PDB file of C-alpha atoms and ligand atoms in Angstrom:
ATOM      1  CA  MET A 372     222.301 149.608 107.243  1.00  0.00           C
ATOM      2  CA  ALA A 373     220.770 151.977 109.513  1.00  0.00           C
ATOM      3  CA  VAL A 374     222.644 155.609 109.299  1.00  0.00           C
ATOM      4  CA  ASN A 375     222.536 157.089 112.802  1.00  0.00           C
ATOM      5  CA  MET A 376     221.028 160.592 112.928  1.00  0.00           C
ATOM      6  CA  LYS A 377     220.525 160.696 116.456  1.00  0.00           C
ATOM      7  CA  GLY A 378     221.617 164.251 117.893  1.00  0.00           C
ATOM      8  CA  LYS A 379     221.858 165.798 114.271  1.00  0.00           C
ATOM      9  CA  SER A 380     219.888 169.091 113.318  1.00  0.00           C
ATOM     10  CA  LEU A 381     217.965 169.343 109.764  1.00  0.00           C
ATOM     11  CA  LEU A 382     218.463 173.012 108.752  1.00  0.00           C
ATOM     12  CA  GLU A 383     218.408 172.639 105.092  1.00  0.00           C
ATOM     13  CA  ILE A 384     217.954 169.143 102.804  1.00  0.00           C
ATOM     14  CA  ASN A 385     221.515 169.673 101.267  1.00  0.00           C
ATOM     15  CA  HIS A 386     223.044 168.706 104.720  1.00  0.00           C
ATOM     16  CA  LEU A 387     221.427 165.309 104.331  1.00  0.00           C
ATOM     17  CA  THR A 388     222.880 162.147 102.527  1.00  0.00           C
ATOM     18  CA  LEU A 389     220.977 160.026 100.043  1.00  0.00           C
ATOM     19  CA  GLU A 390     221.062 157.269 102.563  1.00  0.00           C
ATOM     20  CA  GLU A 391     219.480 159.625 105.437  1.00  0.00           C
ATOM     21  CA  ILE A 392     217.029 160.720 102.815  1.00  0.00           C
ATOM     22  CA  TYR A 393     215.811 157.161 102.147  1.00  0.00           C
ATOM     23  CA  GLN A 394     215.961 156.419 105.922  1.00  0.00           C
ATOM     24  CA  ILE A 395     213.485 159.089 106.774  1.00  0.00           C
ATOM     25  CA  PHE A 396     211.282 157.655 103.786  1.00  0.00           C
ATOM     26  CA  ASP A 397     211.403 153.990 104.900  1.00  0.00           C
ATOM     27  CA  LEU A 398     210.506 155.056 108.504  1.00  0.00           C
ATOM     28  CA  SER A 399     207.590 157.355 107.268  1.00  0.00           C
ATOM     29  CA  THR A 400     206.108 154.569 105.476  1.00  0.00           C
ATOM     30  CA  SER A 401     206.282 152.282 108.640  1.00  0.00           C
ATOM     31  CA  LEU A 402     205.101 155.017 110.979  1.00  0.00           C
ATOM     32  CA  LYS A 403     202.088 155.701 108.778  1.00  0.00           C
ATOM     33  CA  GLN A 404     201.393 152.161 108.391  1.00  0.00           C
ATOM     34  CA  LYS A 405     201.288 151.571 112.259  1.00  0.00           C
ATOM     35  CA  ARG A 406     199.148 154.848 112.829  1.00  0.00           C
ATOM     36  CA  LEU A 407     196.752 153.351 109.937  1.00  0.00           C
ATOM     37  CA  ILE A 408     196.282 149.993 111.940  1.00  0.00           C
ATOM     38  CA  GLY A 409     196.417 151.499 115.315  1.00  0.00           C
ATOM     39  CA  GLU A 410     199.569 149.961 116.309  1.00  0.00           C
ATOM     40  CA  PRO A 411     201.375 152.251 119.205  1.00  0.00           C
ATOM     41  CA  HIS A 412     204.715 153.806 118.215  1.00  0.00           C
ATOM     42  CA  SER A 413     206.041 155.605 121.284  1.00  0.00           C
ATOM     43  CA  VAL A 414     209.359 155.571 120.491  1.00  0.00           C
ATOM     44  CA  LEU A 415     209.816 159.137 122.075  1.00  0.00           C
ATOM     45  CA  GLU A 416     208.017 158.499 125.294  1.00  0.00           C
ATOM     46  CA  GLY A 417     208.455 161.418 127.695  1.00  0.00           C
ATOM     47  CA  LYS A 418     210.630 163.600 125.143  1.00  0.00           C
ATOM     48  CA  LYS A 419     209.852 167.295 124.886  1.00  0.00           C
ATOM     49  CA  LEU A 420     209.888 169.108 121.819  1.00  0.00           C
ATOM     50  CA  GLY A 421     209.822 173.002 121.967  1.00  0.00           C
ATOM     51  CA  MET A 422     208.001 174.538 118.869  1.00  0.00           C
ATOM     52  CA  ILE A 423     209.034 178.176 118.187  1.00  0.00           C
ATOM     53  CA  PHE A 424     206.895 180.086 115.752  1.00  0.00           C
ATOM     54  CA  SER A 425     207.575 183.752 114.499  1.00  0.00           C
ATOM     55  CA  LYS A 426     205.373 183.336 111.649  1.00  0.00           C
ATOM     56  CA  PRO A 427     201.831 181.943 111.215  1.00  0.00           C
ATOM     57  CA  SER A 428     201.280 178.355 110.362  1.00  0.00           C
ATOM     58  CA  THR A 429     198.421 175.621 110.079  1.00  0.00           C
ATOM     59  CA  ARG A 430     200.240 172.384 108.679  1.00  0.00           C
ATOM     60  CA  THR A 431     203.608 172.683 110.477  1.00  0.00           C
ATOM     61  CA  ARG A 432     202.227 173.587 113.891  1.00  0.00           C
ATOM     62  CA  VAL A 433     199.474 171.002 113.955  1.00  0.00           C
ATOM     63  CA  SER A 434     201.495 168.257 112.200  1.00  0.00           C
ATOM     64  CA  PHE A 435     204.563 168.501 114.815  1.00  0.00           C
ATOM     65  CA  GLU A 436     202.277 168.875 117.824  1.00  0.00           C
ATOM     66  CA  VAL A 437     200.147 165.946 116.875  1.00  0.00           C
ATOM     67  CA  GLY A 438     203.316 163.959 115.542  1.00  0.00           C
ATOM     68  CA  ILE A 439     205.471 164.234 118.928  1.00  0.00           C
ATOM     69  CA  TYR A 440     202.288 163.413 120.768  1.00  0.00           C
ATOM     70  CA  GLU A 441     201.573 160.517 118.746  1.00  0.00           C
ATOM     71  CA  LEU A 442     205.418 159.412 119.387  1.00  0.00           C
ATOM     72  CA  GLY A 443     204.572 159.490 123.069  1.00  0.00           C
ATOM     73  CA  GLY A 444     205.996 162.905 123.799  1.00  0.00           C
ATOM     74  CA  TYR A 445     204.919 166.270 124.593  1.00  0.00           C
ATOM     75  CA  GLY A 446     205.055 169.375 122.319  1.00  0.00           C
ATOM     76  CA  MET A 447     205.480 173.076 123.855  1.00  0.00           C
ATOM     77  CA  PHE A 448     204.410 175.928 121.439  1.00  0.00           C
ATOM     78  CA  PHE A 449     205.853 179.210 121.715  1.00  0.00           C
ATOM     79  CA  ASN A 450     205.123 182.106 119.539  1.00  0.00           C
ATOM     80  CA  GLN A 451     207.374 185.313 118.883  1.00  0.00           C
ATOM     81  CA  ASN A 452     206.080 187.398 122.278  1.00  0.00           C
ATOM     82  CA  ASP A 453     206.751 184.376 124.482  1.00  0.00           C
ATOM     83  CA  LEU A 454     210.437 184.049 124.680  1.00  0.00           C
ATOM     84  CA  GLN A 455     213.175 186.509 125.585  1.00  0.00           C
ATOM     85  CA  LEU A 456     214.774 185.436 122.344  1.00  0.00           C
ATOM     86  CA  LYS A 457     216.013 188.662 120.373  1.00  0.00           C
ATOM     87  CA  LYS A 458     214.477 190.864 122.625  1.00  0.00           C
ATOM     88  CA  SER A 459     216.325 190.595 125.970  1.00  0.00           C
ATOM     89  CA  GLU A 460     218.272 187.698 125.242  1.00  0.00           C
ATOM     90  CA  SER A 461     220.840 186.527 122.308  1.00  0.00           C
ATOM     91  CA  ILE A 462     220.290 183.210 120.349  1.00  0.00           C
ATOM     92  CA  SER A 463     223.054 181.891 122.032  1.00  0.00           C
ATOM     93  CA  ASP A 464     221.912 182.261 125.807  1.00  0.00           C
ATOM     94  CA  THR A 465     218.452 181.128 124.829  1.00  0.00           C
ATOM     95  CA  ALA A 466     219.737 177.898 122.650  1.00  0.00           C
ATOM     96  CA  LYS A 467     221.805 176.835 125.889  1.00  0.00           C
ATOM     97  CA  VAL A 468     219.088 177.506 128.222  1.00  0.00           C
ATOM     98  CA  LEU A 469     216.484 175.571 125.930  1.00  0.00           C
ATOM     99  CA  SER A 470     218.940 172.718 125.616  1.00  0.00           C
ATOM    100  CA  ARG A 471     218.787 171.829 129.503  1.00  0.00           C
ATOM    101  CA  TYR A 472     214.905 171.692 129.263  1.00  0.00           C
ATOM    102  CA  LEU A 473     214.135 170.218 125.998  1.00  0.00           C
ATOM    103  CA  ASP A 474     214.948 167.267 123.797  1.00  0.00           C
ATOM    104  CA  GLY A 475     214.558 169.110 120.330  1.00  0.00           C
ATOM    105  CA  ILE A 476     213.706 172.426 119.187  1.00  0.00           C
ATOM    106  CA  MET A 477     211.359 173.123 115.825  1.00  0.00           C
ATOM    107  CA  ILE A 478     211.540 176.595 114.939  1.00  0.00           C
ATOM    108  CA  ARG A 479     210.165 178.672 112.040  1.00  0.00           C
ATOM    109  CA  THR A 480     211.307 181.977 111.644  1.00  0.00           C
ATOM    110  CA  PHE A 481     212.724 184.680 108.924  1.00  0.00           C
ATOM    111  CA  ASP A 482     216.232 184.876 109.072  1.00  0.00           C
ATOM    112  CA  HIS A 483     217.786 181.380 108.340  1.00  0.00           C
ATOM    113  CA  GLN A 484     221.068 182.191 110.093  1.00  0.00           C
ATOM    114  CA  ASP A 485     219.099 182.264 113.597  1.00  0.00           C
ATOM    115  CA  VAL A 486     218.252 178.709 112.912  1.00  0.00           C
ATOM    116  CA  VAL A 487     221.832 178.122 112.132  1.00  0.00           C
ATOM    117  CA  ASP A 488     223.026 179.976 115.257  1.00  0.00           C
ATOM    118  CA  LEU A 489     220.170 178.088 117.538  1.00  0.00           C
ATOM    119  CA  ALA A 490     221.632 174.653 116.480  1.00  0.00           C
ATOM    120  CA  LYS A 491     225.342 175.979 116.729  1.00  0.00           C
ATOM    121  CA  TYR A 492     224.979 177.332 120.493  1.00  0.00           C
ATOM    122  CA  GLY A 493     222.377 174.674 121.748  1.00  0.00           C
ATOM    123  CA  SER A 494     223.297 170.723 122.477  1.00  0.00           C
ATOM    124  CA  ILE A 495     219.890 169.370 121.214  1.00  0.00           C
ATOM    125  CA  PRO A 496     218.585 168.904 117.531  1.00  0.00           C
ATOM    126  CA  VAL A 497     217.005 171.862 115.953  1.00  0.00           C
ATOM    127  CA  ILE A 498     214.461 171.410 112.971  1.00  0.00           C
ATOM    128  CA  ASN A 499     213.886 173.933 110.518  1.00  0.00           C
ATOM    129  CA  GLY A 500     210.069 174.455 110.294  1.00  0.00           C
ATOM    130  CA  LEU A 501     210.576 177.065 107.436  1.00  0.00           C
ATOM    131  CA  THR A 502     212.951 180.135 107.036  1.00  0.00           C
ATOM    132  CA  ASP A 503     212.962 182.794 104.383  1.00  0.00           C
ATOM    133  CA  LEU A 504     215.837 180.535 102.660  1.00  0.00           C
ATOM    134  CA  HIS A 505     214.665 176.895 103.230  1.00  0.00           C
ATOM    135  CA  HIS A 506     211.478 174.858 103.840  1.00  0.00           C
ATOM    136  CA  PRO A 507     213.136 171.138 104.268  1.00  0.00           C
ATOM    137  CA  CYS A 508     210.400 169.443 106.104  1.00  0.00           C
ATOM    138  CA  GLN A 509     207.980 170.445 103.347  1.00  0.00           C
ATOM    139  CA  VAL A 510     209.844 169.013 100.186  1.00  0.00           C
ATOM    140  CA  LEU A 511     211.095 165.868 102.301  1.00  0.00           C
ATOM    141  CA  THR A 512     207.334 165.385 102.566  1.00  0.00           C
ATOM    142  CA  ASP A 513     206.851 166.242  98.818  1.00  0.00           C
ATOM    143  CA  LEU A 514     209.460 163.730  97.479  1.00  0.00           C
ATOM    144  CA  PHE A 515     207.919 161.357  99.921  1.00  0.00           C
ATOM    145  CA  THR A 516     204.556 161.905  98.502  1.00  0.00           C
ATOM    146  CA  ILE A 517     205.917 161.571  94.739  1.00  0.00           C
ATOM    147  CA  LEU A 518     207.691 158.227  95.777  1.00  0.00           C
ATOM    148  CA  GLU A 519     204.489 157.014  97.158  1.00  0.00           C
ATOM    149  CA  LYS A 520     202.571 157.785  93.901  1.00  0.00           C
ATOM    150  CA  ARG A 521     205.237 156.921  91.285  1.00  0.00           C
ATOM    151  CA  ARG A 522     207.331 154.088  92.993  1.00  0.00           C
ATOM    152  CA  THR A 523     210.407 156.064  91.931  1.00  0.00           C
ATOM    153  CA  LEU A 524     212.024 159.651  92.151  1.00  0.00           C
ATOM    154  CA  LYS A 525     215.026 159.240  89.936  1.00  0.00           C
ATOM    155  CA  GLY A 526     214.497 160.385  86.172  1.00  0.00           C
ATOM    156  CA  LEU A 527     211.215 162.047  87.075  1.00  0.00           C
ATOM    157  CA  LYS A 528     210.804 165.964  86.008  1.00  0.00           C
ATOM    158  CA  LEU A 529     209.330 168.433  88.375  1.00  0.00           C
ATOM    159  CA  ALA A 530     208.505 171.964  86.944  1.00  0.00           C
ATOM    160  CA  TYR A 531     208.427 174.494  89.404  1.00  0.00           C
ATOM    161  CA  ILE A 532     206.262 177.620  88.486  1.00  0.00           C
ATOM    162  CA  GLY A 533     206.550 180.937  90.639  1.00  0.00           C
ATOM    163  CA  ASP A 534     208.821 182.707  92.948  1.00  0.00           C
ATOM    164  CA  GLY A 535     212.235 181.588  93.599  1.00  0.00           C
ATOM    165  CA  ASN A 536     211.654 181.408  97.355  1.00  0.00           C
ATOM    166  CA  ASN A 537     212.254 179.053 100.168  1.00  0.00           C
ATOM    167  CA  MET A 538     210.387 176.384  98.460  1.00  0.00           C
ATOM    168  CA  ALA A 539     212.113 176.679  95.271  1.00  0.00           C
ATOM    169  CA  HIS A 540     215.240 176.479  96.910  1.00  0.00           C
ATOM    170  CA  SER A 541     214.568 173.453  99.073  1.00  0.00           C
ATOM    171  CA  LEU A 542     212.831 171.871  95.914  1.00  0.00           C
ATOM    172  CA  LEU A 543     216.074 172.597  93.801  1.00  0.00           C
ATOM    173  CA  HIS A 544     218.325 170.802  96.938  1.00  0.00           C
ATOM    174  CA  GLY A 545     215.865 168.119  97.261  1.00  0.00           C
ATOM    175  CA  CYS A 546     215.234 167.109  93.845  1.00  0.00           C
ATOM    176  CA  SER A 547     218.937 167.289  92.744  1.00  0.00           C
ATOM    177  CA  LYS A 548     219.780 164.941  95.705  1.00  0.00           C
ATOM    178  CA  VAL A 549     217.588 162.204  94.587  1.00  0.00           C
ATOM    179  CA  GLY A 550     218.206 162.532  90.881  1.00  0.00           C
ATOM    180  CA  MET A 551     215.317 164.133  89.642  1.00  0.00           C
ATOM    181  CA  ASN A 552     215.019 166.954  86.931  1.00  0.00           C
ATOM    182  CA  ILE A 553     213.961 170.135  87.882  1.00  0.00           C
ATOM    183  CA  ALA A 554     212.798 173.131  85.750  1.00  0.00           C
ATOM    184  CA  ILE A 555     212.138 176.550  87.316  1.00  0.00           C
ATOM    185  CA  ALA A 556     210.278 179.241  85.480  1.00  0.00           C
ATOM    186  CA  SER A 557     210.319 182.754  87.431  1.00  0.00           C
ATOM    187  CA  PRO A 558     209.978 186.218  86.394  1.00  0.00           C
ATOM    188  CA  SER A 559     213.269 188.312  86.018  1.00  0.00           C
ATOM    189  CA  GLY A 560     214.061 189.524  89.424  1.00  0.00           C
ATOM    190  CA  TYR A 561     212.260 186.672  91.242  1.00  0.00           C
ATOM    191  CA  LYS A 562     215.019 183.794  90.324  1.00  0.00           C
ATOM    192  CA  PRO A 563     216.254 181.369  92.945  1.00  0.00           C
ATOM    193  CA  LEU A 564     219.499 182.567  94.431  1.00  0.00           C
ATOM    194  CA  ASP A 565     222.498 181.902  92.492  1.00  0.00           C
ATOM    195  CA  PHE A 566     224.315 179.860  95.337  1.00  0.00           C
ATOM    196  CA  ILE A 567     221.324 177.657  95.837  1.00  0.00           C
ATOM    197  CA  VAL A 568     221.378 176.816  92.174  1.00  0.00           C
ATOM    198  CA  LYS A 569     225.103 176.050  92.263  1.00  0.00           C
ATOM    199  CA  GLU A 570     225.213 173.705  95.122  1.00  0.00           C
ATOM    200  CA  SER A 571     221.938 171.971  93.316  1.00  0.00           C
ATOM    201  CA  LYS A 572     224.179 171.808  90.007  1.00  0.00           C
ATOM    202  CA  ILE A 573     226.800 169.726  91.910  1.00  0.00           C
ATOM    203  CA  ASN A 574     224.290 167.376  93.281  1.00  0.00           C
ATOM    204  CA  ALA A 575     222.711 166.916  89.991  1.00  0.00           C
ATOM    205  CA  LYS A 576     225.952 166.374  88.253  1.00  0.00           C
ATOM    206  CA  TYR A 577     226.667 163.708  90.790  1.00  0.00           C
ATOM    207  CA  MET A 578     223.151 162.197  90.554  1.00  0.00           C
ATOM    208  CA  GLY A 579     222.972 162.645  86.426  1.00  0.00           C
ATOM    209  CA  SER A 580     220.272 164.886  86.583  1.00  0.00           C
ATOM    210  CA  LYS A 581     219.166 168.337  85.157  1.00  0.00           C
ATOM    211  CA  ILE A 582     218.508 172.016  86.473  1.00  0.00           C
ATOM    212  CA  GLU A 583     217.123 174.414  84.353  1.00  0.00           C
ATOM    213  CA  ILE A 584     216.190 177.961  84.899  1.00  0.00           C
ATOM    214  CA  PHE A 585     213.484 179.509  82.381  1.00  0.00           C
ATOM    215  CA  ASP A 586     211.805 182.793  81.975  1.00  0.00           C
ATOM    216  CA  LYS A 587     208.727 181.275  80.354  1.00  0.00           C
ATOM    217  CA  PRO A 588     206.438 178.776  82.173  1.00  0.00           C
ATOM    218  CA  ILE A 589     205.871 176.897  78.984  1.00  0.00           C
ATOM    219  CA  ASP A 590     209.389 175.800  78.870  1.00  0.00           C
ATOM    220  CA  ALA A 591     209.633 174.592  82.309  1.00  0.00           C
ATOM    221  CA  VAL A 592     206.306 172.811  82.203  1.00  0.00           C
ATOM    222  CA  LYS A 593     207.211 170.710  78.791  1.00  0.00           C
ATOM    223  CA  ASN A 594     206.880 166.826  79.443  1.00  0.00           C
ATOM    224  CA  ALA A 595     206.916 167.397  83.456  1.00  0.00           C
ATOM    225  CA  ASP A 596     205.647 164.749  85.490  1.00  0.00           C
ATOM    226  CA  ILE A 597     204.927 167.002  88.455  1.00  0.00           C
ATOM    227  CA  ILE A 598     203.925 170.630  88.326  1.00  0.00           C
ATOM    228  CA  TYR A 599     204.738 172.542  91.715  1.00  0.00           C
ATOM    229  CA  THR A 600     203.663 176.081  92.580  1.00  0.00           C
ATOM    230  CA  ASP A 601     203.703 178.310  95.643  1.00  0.00           C
ATOM    231  CA  VAL A 602     202.372 181.729  96.452  1.00  0.00           C
ATOM    232  CA  TRP A 603     203.870 184.894  94.927  1.00  0.00           C
ATOM    233  CA  ALA A 604     204.171 186.700  98.205  1.00  0.00           C
ATOM    234  CA  SER A 605     205.405 184.711 100.980  1.00  0.00           C
ATOM    235  CA  MET A 606     205.018 185.413 104.791  1.00  0.00           C
ATOM    236  CA  GLY A 607     206.950 188.473 105.631  1.00  0.00           C
ATOM    237  CA  GLN A 608     206.016 190.086 101.816  1.00  0.00           C
ATOM    238  CA  GLU A 609     202.540 191.020 102.369  1.00  0.00           C
ATOM    239  CA  LYS A 610     203.359 194.724 101.499  1.00  0.00           C
ATOM    240  CA  GLU A 611     204.630 193.589  97.806  1.00  0.00           C
ATOM    241  CA  LYS A 612     201.533 191.533  97.054  1.00  0.00           C
ATOM    242  CA  GLU A 613     199.860 193.915  94.794  1.00  0.00           C
ATOM    243  CA  GLU A 614     203.190 194.430  92.829  1.00  0.00           C
ATOM    244  CA  ARG A 615     203.966 190.880  92.723  1.00  0.00           C
ATOM    245  CA  LYS A 616     200.561 190.018  91.037  1.00  0.00           C
ATOM    246  CA  LYS A 617     201.566 192.183  88.111  1.00  0.00           C
ATOM    247  CA  LYS A 618     205.086 190.703  87.758  1.00  0.00           C
ATOM    248  CA  PHE A 619     203.640 187.260  88.032  1.00  0.00           C
ATOM    249  CA  ALA A 620     200.948 187.673  85.572  1.00  0.00           C
ATOM    250  CA  GLY A 621     201.426 184.752  83.072  1.00  0.00           C
ATOM    251  CA  PHE A 622     202.635 182.345  85.861  1.00  0.00           C
ATOM    252  CA  GLN A 623     199.477 181.061  87.104  1.00  0.00           C
ATOM    253  CA  VAL A 624     199.000 177.240  86.924  1.00  0.00           C
ATOM    254  CA  ASN A 625     195.975 176.802  85.131  1.00  0.00           C
ATOM    255  CA  SER A 626     194.144 174.315  82.505  1.00  0.00           C
ATOM    256  CA  LYS A 627     196.133 175.865  79.677  1.00  0.00           C
ATOM    257  CA  MET A 628     199.405 175.524  81.152  1.00  0.00           C
ATOM    258  CA  VAL A 629     199.302 172.225  82.313  1.00  0.00           C
ATOM    259  CA  GLN A 630     198.417 170.738  78.609  1.00  0.00           C
ATOM    260  CA  HIS A 631     202.056 171.001  78.126  1.00  0.00           C
ATOM    261  CA  ALA A 632     202.878 168.430  80.966  1.00  0.00           C
ATOM    262  CA  LYS A 633     202.518 164.696  80.923  1.00  0.00           C
ATOM    263  CA  GLU A 634     198.762 163.857  80.819  1.00  0.00           C
ATOM    264  CA  ASP A 635     199.011 161.987  84.296  1.00  0.00           C
ATOM    265  CA  TYR A 636     201.255 164.772  85.813  1.00  0.00           C
ATOM    266  CA  LEU A 637     200.748 165.219  89.408  1.00  0.00           C
ATOM    267  CA  PHE A 638     199.936 168.692  90.866  1.00  0.00           C
ATOM    268  CA  MET A 639     201.592 169.743  93.997  1.00  0.00           C
ATOM    269  CA  HIS A 640     201.438 172.809  96.225  1.00  0.00           C
ATOM    270  CA  CYS A 641     203.072 173.317  99.714  1.00  0.00           C
ATOM    271  CA  LEU A 642     199.941 175.112 100.750  1.00  0.00           C
ATOM    272  CA  PRO A 643     198.357 177.513 101.809  1.00  0.00           C
ATOM    273  CA  ALA A 644     197.388 178.164  98.248  1.00  0.00           C
ATOM    274  CA  HIS A 645     195.903 181.659  97.120  1.00  0.00           C
ATOM    275  CA  ARG A 646     193.514 180.080  94.642  1.00  0.00           C
ATOM    276  CA  GLY A 647     192.974 182.544  91.711  1.00  0.00           C
ATOM    277  CA  ASP A 648     196.356 183.721  91.672  1.00  0.00           C
ATOM    278  CA  GLU A 649     199.093 181.103  91.451  1.00  0.00           C
ATOM    279  CA  VAL A 650     196.869 178.347  90.787  1.00  0.00           C
ATOM    280  CA  THR A 651     192.996 178.075  89.859  1.00  0.00           C
ATOM    281  CA  ASP A 652     190.424 176.046  91.571  1.00  0.00           C
ATOM    282  CA  GLU A 653     190.096 173.713  88.872  1.00  0.00           C
ATOM    283  CA  ILE A 654     193.686 172.490  88.833  1.00  0.00           C
ATOM    284  CA  CYS A 655     193.852 172.286  92.851  1.00  0.00           C
ATOM    285  CA  ASP A 656     190.627 169.959  92.751  1.00  0.00           C
ATOM    286  CA  SER A 657     191.407 168.213  89.821  1.00  0.00           C
ATOM    287  CA  GLN A 658     192.275 164.488  89.550  1.00  0.00           C
ATOM    288  CA  ASN A 659     195.940 165.061  89.283  1.00  0.00           C
ATOM    289  CA  SER A 660     196.183 167.217  92.393  1.00  0.00           C
ATOM    290  CA  VAL A 661     198.014 165.625  95.652  1.00  0.00           C
ATOM    291  CA  ILE A 662     197.847 168.912  97.695  1.00  0.00           C
ATOM    292  CA  PHE A 663     196.081 167.254 100.575  1.00  0.00           C
ATOM    293  CA  ASP A 664     198.153 163.935 100.557  1.00  0.00           C
ATOM    294  CA  GLU A 665     201.237 166.380 100.773  1.00  0.00           C
ATOM    295  CA  ALA A 666     199.495 168.077 103.790  1.00  0.00           C
ATOM    296  CA  GLU A 667     198.617 164.569 105.431  1.00  0.00           C
ATOM    297  CA  ASN A 668     202.360 163.285 104.771  1.00  0.00           C
ATOM    298  CA  ARG A 669     203.935 166.263 106.655  1.00  0.00           C
ATOM    299  CA  LEU A 670     202.822 164.364 109.866  1.00  0.00           C
ATOM    300  CA  HIS A 671     204.340 160.861 108.811  1.00  0.00           C
ATOM    301  CA  VAL A 672     207.572 162.368 107.566  1.00  0.00           C
ATOM    302  CA  GLN A 673     208.110 164.704 110.500  1.00  0.00           C
ATOM    303  CA  LYS A 674     207.427 162.099 113.039  1.00  0.00           C
ATOM    304  CA  ALA A 675     210.190 160.044 111.389  1.00  0.00           C
ATOM    305  CA  ILE A 676     212.421 162.995 111.418  1.00  0.00           C
ATOM    306  CA  MET A 677     211.645 163.630 115.234  1.00  0.00           C
ATOM    307  CA  ALA A 678     212.326 159.971 116.044  1.00  0.00           C
ATOM    308  CA  LEU A 679     215.358 159.596 113.945  1.00  0.00           C
ATOM    309  CA  LEU A 680     216.869 163.050 115.225  1.00  0.00           C
ATOM    310  CA  MET A 681     215.588 163.007 118.865  1.00  0.00           C
TER     311      MET A 681
HETATM  312  N1  LIG B1945     202.999 174.449 104.102  1.00  0.00           N
HETATM  313  C1  LIG B1945     203.174 174.763 105.304  1.00  0.00           C
HETATM  314  O1  LIG B1945     204.354 175.066 105.901  1.00  0.00           O
HETATM  315  O2  LIG B1945     202.211 174.955 105.934  1.00  0.00           O
HETATM  316  P1  LIG B1945     201.879 176.129 107.115  1.00  0.00           P
HETATM  317  O3  LIG B1945     202.328 177.527 106.789  1.00  0.00           O
HETATM  318  O4  LIG B1945     200.304 176.128 107.355  1.00  0.00           O
HETATM  319  O5  LIG B1945     202.797 175.468 108.285  1.00  0.00           O
HETATM  320  N1  LIG B1946     206.658 180.259 100.359  1.00  0.00           N
HETATM  321  C1  LIG B1946     205.923 180.286 101.374  1.00  0.00           C
HETATM  322  C2  LIG B1946     205.645 179.042 101.893  1.00  0.00           C
HETATM  323  C3  LIG B1946     204.536 178.739 102.948  1.00  0.00           C
HETATM  324  C4  LIG B1946     204.492 177.389 103.170  1.00  0.00           C
HETATM  325  C5  LIG B1946     206.029 181.017 102.556  1.00  0.00           C
HETATM  326  O1  LIG B1946     207.309 181.396 103.028  1.00  0.00           O
HETATM  327  O2  LIG B1946     205.148 181.872 103.055  1.00  0.00           O
END
């Protein structure tokens, strides 16, 4: 039976039930098919989505804008300097004002609490398009992509090699919610936050899956069905780039490392990739790589999210 998600916000994957996650996947498949055969699907006719960006973006920006347009609605882009937000106006007042004009808000920013507050004080759905803590739209898309390629999620092993950042957090929540095993390898000082690991362990226990945190990449990659990595310095950490390069030496996903995974492993990356740092060209462009399918699927999955919430 369909679950009613109308009016809800999407701040992090951990707030979704398993039924809601699969409902998003089912609708993503159907919208993807409709787009492919050219069947109109204007289910958000006349709806307006505000898109607030305090950080740069290629995929999120373009896929949300194209997505709302294809659903019959209209997207409005605001960069950090376009709004009074957090300069001469509080988040709560901004949330109340925008709720009088718009039908939904997608926001990419630094502090996750800002997104929580926007949803708390507004009366329209808020979709998290990346904060320092989470990237739920990306990971829902990643799980959808794995499901397309492998027909199942439960019991698969995903190895995440690199920084314990927003991607690691949303992958921990996402994999544990759907019963996938996840093994993370990060250098000391760069592990995912304890409270996210704890929340994910609760999910994993319920689903009968495993969460492992390692120091050495090879321990995580052993027998993996999926190898995932992300940049070593995220947006906002540009000044730490050189320092991080040293700390992450040995964490590059390359042809030597992938030998420890299953032969038909999938290589995934949210992109943008810093080729030559966290991953080599050879791996990015290999037969195992599905990075551009992930990028395409952002469009289909986010259209489903908007259609269900707005
Ligand atoms: N993966 C992702 O969110 O890409 P952008 O930063 O280009 O939006
Ligand atoms: N961890 C990266 C993800 C980009 C999609 C960042 O926050 O910059």
